[in-house]
Coordinates of C-alpha atoms and ligand atoms in Angstrom, one line a residue:
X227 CA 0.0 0.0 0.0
X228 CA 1.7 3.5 -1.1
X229 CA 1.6 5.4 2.1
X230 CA 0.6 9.2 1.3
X231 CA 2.5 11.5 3.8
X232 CA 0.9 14.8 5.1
X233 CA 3.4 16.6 6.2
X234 CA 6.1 18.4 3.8
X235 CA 9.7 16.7 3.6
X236 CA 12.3 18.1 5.6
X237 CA 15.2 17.2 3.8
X238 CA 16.1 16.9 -0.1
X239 CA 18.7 13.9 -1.4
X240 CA 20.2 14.4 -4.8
X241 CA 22.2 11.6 -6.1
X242 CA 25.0 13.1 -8.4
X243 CA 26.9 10.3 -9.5
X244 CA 27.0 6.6 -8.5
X245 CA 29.9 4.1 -9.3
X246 CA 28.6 1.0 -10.8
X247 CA 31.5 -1.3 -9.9
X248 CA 30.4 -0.7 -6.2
X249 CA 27.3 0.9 -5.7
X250 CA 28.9 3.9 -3.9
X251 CA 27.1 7.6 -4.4
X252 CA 28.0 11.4 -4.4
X253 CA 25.2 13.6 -3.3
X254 CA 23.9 16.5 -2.0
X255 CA 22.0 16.5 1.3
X256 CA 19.7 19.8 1.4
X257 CA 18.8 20.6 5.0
X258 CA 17.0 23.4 6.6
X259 CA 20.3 24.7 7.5
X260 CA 22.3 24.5 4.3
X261 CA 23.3 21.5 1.7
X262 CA 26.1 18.7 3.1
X263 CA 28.2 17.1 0.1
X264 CA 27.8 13.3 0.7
X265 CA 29.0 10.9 1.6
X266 CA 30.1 12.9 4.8
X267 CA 31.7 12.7 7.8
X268 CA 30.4 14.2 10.9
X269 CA 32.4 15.7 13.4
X270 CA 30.8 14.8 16.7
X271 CA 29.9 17.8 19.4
X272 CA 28.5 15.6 22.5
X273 CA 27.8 18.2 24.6
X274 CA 26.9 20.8 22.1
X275 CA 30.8 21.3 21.4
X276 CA 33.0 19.9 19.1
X277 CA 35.6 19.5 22.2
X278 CA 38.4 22.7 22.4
X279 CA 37.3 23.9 18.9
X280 CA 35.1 26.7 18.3
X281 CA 32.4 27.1 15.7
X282 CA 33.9 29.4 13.8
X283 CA 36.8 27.3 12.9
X284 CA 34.9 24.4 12.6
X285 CA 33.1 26.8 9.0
X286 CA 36.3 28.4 8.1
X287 CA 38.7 26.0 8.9
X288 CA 37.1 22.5 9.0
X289 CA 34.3 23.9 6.6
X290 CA 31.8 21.1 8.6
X291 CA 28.8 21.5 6.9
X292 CA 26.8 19.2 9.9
X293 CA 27.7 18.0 13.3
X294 CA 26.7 15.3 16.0
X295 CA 25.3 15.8 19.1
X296 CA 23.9 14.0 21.9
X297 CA 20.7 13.8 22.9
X298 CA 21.3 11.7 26.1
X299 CA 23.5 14.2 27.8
X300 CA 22.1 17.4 26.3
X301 CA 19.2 15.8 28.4
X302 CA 20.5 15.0 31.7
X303 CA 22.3 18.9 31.3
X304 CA 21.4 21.5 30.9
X305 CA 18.2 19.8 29.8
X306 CA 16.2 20.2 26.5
X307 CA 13.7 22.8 27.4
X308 CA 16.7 24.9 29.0
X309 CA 18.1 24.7 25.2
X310 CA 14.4 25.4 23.6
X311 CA 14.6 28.4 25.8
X312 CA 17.7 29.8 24.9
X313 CA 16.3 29.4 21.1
X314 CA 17.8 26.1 19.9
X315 CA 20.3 24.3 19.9
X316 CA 21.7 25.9 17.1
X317 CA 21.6 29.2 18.3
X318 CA 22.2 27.8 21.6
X319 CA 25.9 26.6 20.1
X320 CA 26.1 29.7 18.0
X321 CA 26.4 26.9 14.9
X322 CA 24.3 28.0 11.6
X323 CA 24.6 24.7 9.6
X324 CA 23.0 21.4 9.9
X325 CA 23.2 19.2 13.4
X326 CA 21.9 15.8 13.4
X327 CA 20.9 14.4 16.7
X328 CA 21.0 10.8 18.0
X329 CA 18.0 9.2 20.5
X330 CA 20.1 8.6 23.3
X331 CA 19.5 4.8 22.7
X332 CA 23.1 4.4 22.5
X333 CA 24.0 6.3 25.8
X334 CA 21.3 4.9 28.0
X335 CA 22.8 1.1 27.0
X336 CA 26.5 2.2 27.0
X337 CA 26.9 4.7 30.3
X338 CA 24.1 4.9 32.5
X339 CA 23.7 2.3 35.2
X340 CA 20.9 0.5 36.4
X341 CA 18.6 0.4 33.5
X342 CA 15.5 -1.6 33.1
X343 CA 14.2 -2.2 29.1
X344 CA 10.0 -1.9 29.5
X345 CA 7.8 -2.5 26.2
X346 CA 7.0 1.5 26.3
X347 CA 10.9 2.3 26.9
X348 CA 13.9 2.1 28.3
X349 CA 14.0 3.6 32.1
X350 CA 17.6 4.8 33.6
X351 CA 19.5 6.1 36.1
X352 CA 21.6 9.5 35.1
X353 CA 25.9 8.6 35.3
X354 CA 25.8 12.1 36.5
X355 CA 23.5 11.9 40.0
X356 CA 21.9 8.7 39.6
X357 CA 18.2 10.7 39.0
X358 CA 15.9 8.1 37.7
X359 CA 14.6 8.9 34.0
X360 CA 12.7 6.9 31.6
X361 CA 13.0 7.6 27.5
X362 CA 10.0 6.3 25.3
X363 CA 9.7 6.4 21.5
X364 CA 7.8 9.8 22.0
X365 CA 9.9 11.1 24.4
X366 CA 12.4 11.2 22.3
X367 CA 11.0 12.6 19.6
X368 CA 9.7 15.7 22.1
X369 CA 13.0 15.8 23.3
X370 CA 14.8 16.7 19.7
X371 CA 12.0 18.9 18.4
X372 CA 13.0 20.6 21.5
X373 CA 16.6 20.7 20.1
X374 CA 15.5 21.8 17.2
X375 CA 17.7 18.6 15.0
X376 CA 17.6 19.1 11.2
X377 CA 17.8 15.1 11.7
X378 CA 16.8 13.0 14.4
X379 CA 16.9 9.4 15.5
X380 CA 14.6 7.3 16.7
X381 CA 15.0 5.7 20.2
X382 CA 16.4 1.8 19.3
X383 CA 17.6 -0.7 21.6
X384 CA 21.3 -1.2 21.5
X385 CA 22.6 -4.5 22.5
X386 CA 26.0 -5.5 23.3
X387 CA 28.2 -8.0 21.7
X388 CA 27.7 -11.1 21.7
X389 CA 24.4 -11.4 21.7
X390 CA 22.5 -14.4 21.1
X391 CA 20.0 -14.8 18.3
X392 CA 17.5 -15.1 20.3
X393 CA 18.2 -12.1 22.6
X394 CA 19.0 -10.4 19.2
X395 CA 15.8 -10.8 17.8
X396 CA 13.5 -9.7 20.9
X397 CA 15.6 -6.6 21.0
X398 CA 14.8 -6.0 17.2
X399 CA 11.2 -6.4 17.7
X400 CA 11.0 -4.0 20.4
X401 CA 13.2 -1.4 18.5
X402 CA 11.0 -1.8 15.2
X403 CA 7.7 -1.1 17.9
X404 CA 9.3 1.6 19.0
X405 CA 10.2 3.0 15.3
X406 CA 6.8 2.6 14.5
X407 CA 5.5 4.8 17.5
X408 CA 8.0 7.3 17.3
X409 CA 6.7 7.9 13.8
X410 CA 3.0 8.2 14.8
X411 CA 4.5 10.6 17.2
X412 CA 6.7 12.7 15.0
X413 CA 4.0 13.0 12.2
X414 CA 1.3 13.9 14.9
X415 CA 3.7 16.6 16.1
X416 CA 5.1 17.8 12.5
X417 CA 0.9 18.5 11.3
X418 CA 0.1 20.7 14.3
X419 CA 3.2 22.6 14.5
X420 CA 6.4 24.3 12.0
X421 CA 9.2 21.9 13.4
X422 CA 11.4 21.2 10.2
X423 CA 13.4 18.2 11.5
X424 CA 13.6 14.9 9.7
X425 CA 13.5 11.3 11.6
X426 CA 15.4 8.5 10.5
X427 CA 14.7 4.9 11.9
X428 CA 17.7 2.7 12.6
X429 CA 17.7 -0.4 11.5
X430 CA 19.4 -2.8 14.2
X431 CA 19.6 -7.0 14.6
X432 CA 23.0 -7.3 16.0
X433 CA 25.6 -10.1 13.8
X434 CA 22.8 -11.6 12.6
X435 CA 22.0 -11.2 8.2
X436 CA 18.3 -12.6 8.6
X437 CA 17.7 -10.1 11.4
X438 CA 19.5 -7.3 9.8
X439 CA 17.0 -8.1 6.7
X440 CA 14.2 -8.6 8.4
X441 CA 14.5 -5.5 10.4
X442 CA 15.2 -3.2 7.3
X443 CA 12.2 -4.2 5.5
X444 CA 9.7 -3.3 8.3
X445 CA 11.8 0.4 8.8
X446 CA 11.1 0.9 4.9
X447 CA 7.4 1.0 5.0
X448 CA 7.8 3.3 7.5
X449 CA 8.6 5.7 4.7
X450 CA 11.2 7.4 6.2
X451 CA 13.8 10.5 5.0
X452 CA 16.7 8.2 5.4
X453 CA 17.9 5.5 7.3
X454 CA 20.5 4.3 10.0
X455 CA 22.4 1.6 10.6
X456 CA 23.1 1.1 14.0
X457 CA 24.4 -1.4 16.3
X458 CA 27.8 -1.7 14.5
X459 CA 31.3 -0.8 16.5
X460 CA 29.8 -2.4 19.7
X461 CA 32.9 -4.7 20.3
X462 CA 32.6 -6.7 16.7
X463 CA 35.3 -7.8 14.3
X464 CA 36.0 -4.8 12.3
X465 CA 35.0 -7.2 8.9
X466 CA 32.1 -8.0 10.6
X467 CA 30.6 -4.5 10.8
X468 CA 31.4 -4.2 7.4
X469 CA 29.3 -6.8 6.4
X470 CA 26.6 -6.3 8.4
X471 CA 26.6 -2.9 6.7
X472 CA 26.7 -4.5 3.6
X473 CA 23.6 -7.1 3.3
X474 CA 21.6 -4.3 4.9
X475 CA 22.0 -1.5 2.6
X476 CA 20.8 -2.7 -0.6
X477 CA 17.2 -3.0 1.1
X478 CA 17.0 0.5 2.0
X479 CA 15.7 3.0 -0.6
X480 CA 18.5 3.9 -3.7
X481 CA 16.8 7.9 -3.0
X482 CA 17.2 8.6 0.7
X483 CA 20.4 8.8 2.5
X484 CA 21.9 6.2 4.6
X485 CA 23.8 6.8 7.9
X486 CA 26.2 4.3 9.4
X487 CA 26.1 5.3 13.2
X488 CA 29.8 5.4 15.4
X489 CA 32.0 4.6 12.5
X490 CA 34.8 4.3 11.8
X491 CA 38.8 4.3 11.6
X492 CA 40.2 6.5 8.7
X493 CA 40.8 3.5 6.6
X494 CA 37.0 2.1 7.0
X495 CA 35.5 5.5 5.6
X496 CA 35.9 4.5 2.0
X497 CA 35.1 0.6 2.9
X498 CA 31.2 2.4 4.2
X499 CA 31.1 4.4 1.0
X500 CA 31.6 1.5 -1.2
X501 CA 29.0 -0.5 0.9
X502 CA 26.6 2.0 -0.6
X503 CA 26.8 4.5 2.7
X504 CA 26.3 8.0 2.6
X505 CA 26.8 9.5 6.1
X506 CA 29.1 8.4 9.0
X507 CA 30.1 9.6 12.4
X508 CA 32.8 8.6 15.3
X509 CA 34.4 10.6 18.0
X510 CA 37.6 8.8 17.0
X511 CA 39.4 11.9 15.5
X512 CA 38.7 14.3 18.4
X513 CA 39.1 11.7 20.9
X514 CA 42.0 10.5 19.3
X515 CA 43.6 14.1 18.8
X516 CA 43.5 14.8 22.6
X517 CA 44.8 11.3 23.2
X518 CA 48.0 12.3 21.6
X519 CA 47.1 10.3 18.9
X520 CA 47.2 12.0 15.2
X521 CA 46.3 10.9 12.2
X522 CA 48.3 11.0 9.1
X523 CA 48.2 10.5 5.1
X524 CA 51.5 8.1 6.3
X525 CA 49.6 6.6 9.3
X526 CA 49.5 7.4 12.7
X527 CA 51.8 9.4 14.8
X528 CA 52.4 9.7 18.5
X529 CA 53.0 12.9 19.6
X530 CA 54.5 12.4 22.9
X531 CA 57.1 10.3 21.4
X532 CA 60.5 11.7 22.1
X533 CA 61.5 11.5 18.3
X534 CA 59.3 14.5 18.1
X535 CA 61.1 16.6 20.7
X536 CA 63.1 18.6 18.4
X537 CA 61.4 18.0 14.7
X538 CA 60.2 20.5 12.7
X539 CA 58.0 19.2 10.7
X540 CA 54.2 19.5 10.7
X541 CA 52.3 16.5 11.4
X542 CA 51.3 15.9 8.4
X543 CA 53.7 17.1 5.0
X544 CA 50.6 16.7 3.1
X545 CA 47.8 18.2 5.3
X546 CA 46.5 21.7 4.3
X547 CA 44.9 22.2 7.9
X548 CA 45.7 25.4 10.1
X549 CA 47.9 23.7 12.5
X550 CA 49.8 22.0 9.8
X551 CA 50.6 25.5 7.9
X552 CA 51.5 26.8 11.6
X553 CA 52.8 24.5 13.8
X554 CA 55.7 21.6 14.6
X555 CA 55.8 18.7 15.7
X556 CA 57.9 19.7 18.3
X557 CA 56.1 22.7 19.2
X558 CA 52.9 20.5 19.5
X559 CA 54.4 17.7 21.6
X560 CA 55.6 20.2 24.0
X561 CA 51.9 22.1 24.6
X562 CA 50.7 18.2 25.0
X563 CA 53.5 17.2 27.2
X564 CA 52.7 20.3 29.5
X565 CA 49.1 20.3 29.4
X566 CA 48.2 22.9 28.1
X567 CA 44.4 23.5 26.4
X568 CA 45.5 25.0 22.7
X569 CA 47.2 21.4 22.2
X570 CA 43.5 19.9 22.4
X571 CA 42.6 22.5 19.7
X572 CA 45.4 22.3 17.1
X573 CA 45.2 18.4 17.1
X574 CA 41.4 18.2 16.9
X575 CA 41.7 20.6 14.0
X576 CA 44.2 18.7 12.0
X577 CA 42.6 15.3 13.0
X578 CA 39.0 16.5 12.1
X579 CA 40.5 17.9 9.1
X580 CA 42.1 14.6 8.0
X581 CA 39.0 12.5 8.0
X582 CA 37.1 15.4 6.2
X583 CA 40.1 15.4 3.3
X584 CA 39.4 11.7 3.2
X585 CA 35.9 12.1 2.8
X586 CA 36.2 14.7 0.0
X587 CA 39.2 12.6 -1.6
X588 CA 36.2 10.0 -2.1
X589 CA 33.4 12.2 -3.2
X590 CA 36.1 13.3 -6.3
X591 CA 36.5 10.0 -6.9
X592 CA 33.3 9.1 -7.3
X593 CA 32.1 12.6 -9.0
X594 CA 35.1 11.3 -11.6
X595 CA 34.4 7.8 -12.2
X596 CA 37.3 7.1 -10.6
X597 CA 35.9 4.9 -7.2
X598 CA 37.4 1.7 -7.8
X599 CA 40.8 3.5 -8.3
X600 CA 40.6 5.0 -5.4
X601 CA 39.7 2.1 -3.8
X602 CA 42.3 0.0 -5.1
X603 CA 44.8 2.5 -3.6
X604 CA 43.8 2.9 -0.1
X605 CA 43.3 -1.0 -0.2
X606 CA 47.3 -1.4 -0.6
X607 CA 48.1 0.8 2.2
X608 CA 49.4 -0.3 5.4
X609 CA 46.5 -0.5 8.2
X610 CA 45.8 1.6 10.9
X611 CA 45.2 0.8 14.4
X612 CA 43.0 2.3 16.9
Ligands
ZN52 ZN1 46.9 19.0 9.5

C-alpha cells in the first residue's frame, strides 16, 4: 500500500553520480540549515561542542557542513527545554549549519547504570547523579524537536556483543515497535506545528544477516527520509561491521540517505562508502587528537614520542589544515607534554581535518568515475590501528 505522507519533507537527497563497480554515491543533502556534500563525515559535538574547537573554525577552517550531538547528555544537562529556551540548539551553540541528533538509545545502554528495558521504553538512572529517568519512543522525539535537530533518531535498543540470536531478535522487535511509535508521534507533532526536523529509523539485529534483513524491510514501510544503521562498533570484528553494513544496505531505498552510526577508523570511511553509505560519524578523530594520537596521510603518529622533541616538521607534510601550515611537531608535543588547552585545539583541527580530506578525496572520486581506483589504492596501504 503506497503510504501518502501529510506533512512536507524536511530534507532533499540528490544523487550526483553513483559508481557502478560498487554501488557507492555522491550527493547532496539539502537541509533546513544549508546543503552537506555526501557521503560525509560528521564531526561529533557531544555536549553541544565539538571538544576545544570553536564554531567558527569548525566553518572556516574544517568547513563542517553538519555535526553530532547527543541527545542523552544534552538531556541529563542543561536539559532540552533549558536549550528550547535559549532558542535552539543551534543558536544555543552559535552553529548555523545542519546538526543531526542521535536518541540517546546508544548512551542509555553504554553509560548509564541500572537500567530496566519496558515495552513502552527504556527507564535509567543519570551517570551524573543517579536521577531516575525513563525515554520512550515519544519522548524522544519531544526531546529533539526541543533541540530543534535538522535530523533525528529514533529511540532503538542497543545490544551489546555477543548477543544471542534469540536475545538479538526480541531486541529487534521491540526497537521496530518503538520506530513505528516514534513515527506516529513525529508526524502527529510535524501536522500541528512548524518543526522542520527529519527522523530516520535505525535499523538494528546485532551479527545476525536474517535479522539485519528482516529489520530493514519493516523500517522501509515506514517511509522514512533516510535510514540508519546502527548497532555496528559495539565490540565486533571490524569485517564483521562491514558486512553487516553490507547485506543491509541494498534493502533501504537507492533515494534517501543512509547513515552508518559510530564509524569508523580513517581506513574504514571508504570501505562504508563502497558498501553503498552515505553518512558516518565517530568521536575517534577528536578523541583520538586529545589522546596524543594524530592521524596521518603516512599513518598514525604519536606525539608524545620523544623522536618528536626537536622535529620541525608538521604533522602531516601533506595536510592543508591550520595547524599543519602553523605548527611543529615539536612545538605540539611540548603544549601536549605540559598540558596545556591550545594542544586539544590544534590536534582536533588537523585530526577532524584529515578525516574530512578523506571524505572529500572520495566524493572526487566518485564525482570522476574514478571509485574503484581510489579504492584500489587505499586498499594497498598499510592498516591503521586504533
Ligand atoms: Zn593538518
Amino acid at each position: 500500500m503506497m503510504r501518502v505522507s501529510a506533512i512536507p519533507a524536511v530534507l532533499r537527497f540528490e544523487i550526483e553520480a553513483e559508481c557502478p563497480e560498487t554501488g557507492a554515491r555522491a550527493g547532496l543533502l539539502h537541509t533546513p540549515h544549508g546543503v552537506v556534500e555526501t557521503p560525509v563525515f560528521m564531526p561529533v559535538g557531544t555536549q553541544a561542542t565539538l571538544k576545544a574547537v570553536r564554531p567558527t573554525e569548525i566553518i572556516e577552517e574544517l568547513d563542517a557542513k553538519i555535526l553530532l550531538s547527543n541527545t542523552y547528555h544534552l538531556f541529563l544537562r542543561p536539559g532540552h527545554e533549558t536549550i528550547r529556551e535559549l532558542g535552539g540548539l543551534h543558536k544555543f551553540m552559535s552553529w548555523p549549519r545542519a546538526i543531526l541528533t542521535d536518541s540517546g538509545g546508544f548512551q542509555v545502554f553504554s553509560l548509564s547504570n541500572l537500567r530496566q528495558v519496558t515495552d513502552d521504553g527504556v527507564l535509567f538512572r543519570s551517570h551524573l547523579d543517579g536521577d531516575p529517568h525513563k525515554f520512550t519512543a515519544a519522548s524522544t522525539v519531544d526531546v529533539q524537536l526541543a533541540l530543534g535537530s535538522d535530523i533525528m533518531m529514533v529511540l532503538d535498543e542497543c545490544l551489546p556483543y555477543p548477543a544471542s540470536h534469540e536475545a538479538a531478535k526480541e531486541s529487534l522487535h521491540r526497537t521496530i515497535r518503538w520506530a513505528a511509535e516514534a513515527f506516529n508521534h513525529y508526524r502527529k507533532r510535524r501536522e500541528g506545528e512548524n518543526a522542520p526536523s527529519a527522523l530516520f529509523p535505525i535499523v538494528q539485529g546485532g551479527m545476525y544477516a536474517d535479522l539485519r534483513k528482516d529489520c530493514a524491510n519493516q523500517l522501509c514501510e515506514l517511509d522514512a527520509e533516510g535510514y540508519a544503521i546502527g548497532g555496528l562498533s559495539v565490540g565486533e570484528p571490524r569485517p564483521l561491521s562491514l558486512d553487516m553494513t553490507a547485506i543491509t544496505t541494498p534493502l533501504l531505498p537507492r533515494e534517501k540517505p543512509r547513515y552508518v552510526m559510530g564509524v569508523g577508523m580513517p581506513d574504514e570511511l571508504p570501505e562504508y562508502v563502497a558498501r553503498g553509505v552515505d553518512m558516518m560519524d565517530c568521536v575517534l578523530p577528536s578523541r583520538n587528537a586529545r589522546n596524543g594520537n594524530l592521524f596521518t596521510s603516512r599513518g598514525k603518529l604519536v606525539i608524545k614520542h620523544a623522536r618528536m622533541k626537536n622535529d620541525p616538521a608538521p604533522i602531516d607534510e601533506d595536510c592543508g589544515c591550520s595547524t599543519c601550515r602553523q605548527y611543529s611537531r615539536g612545538y605540539l608535543r611540548h603544549l601536549f607534554n605540559a598540558g596545556e588547552m591550545l594542544y586539544s585545539t590544534l590536534a582536533t583541527i588537523h585530526n577532524v581535518s584529515r578525516y574530512l580530506d578523506i571524505m572529500r578525496g572520495i566524493r572526487q572520486a566518485i564525482l570522476l568515475g574514478k571509485f574503484p581506483e581510489y579504492l584500489r589504492a587505499v586498499r594497498s596501504l598499510p592498516v591503521e590501528d586504533s
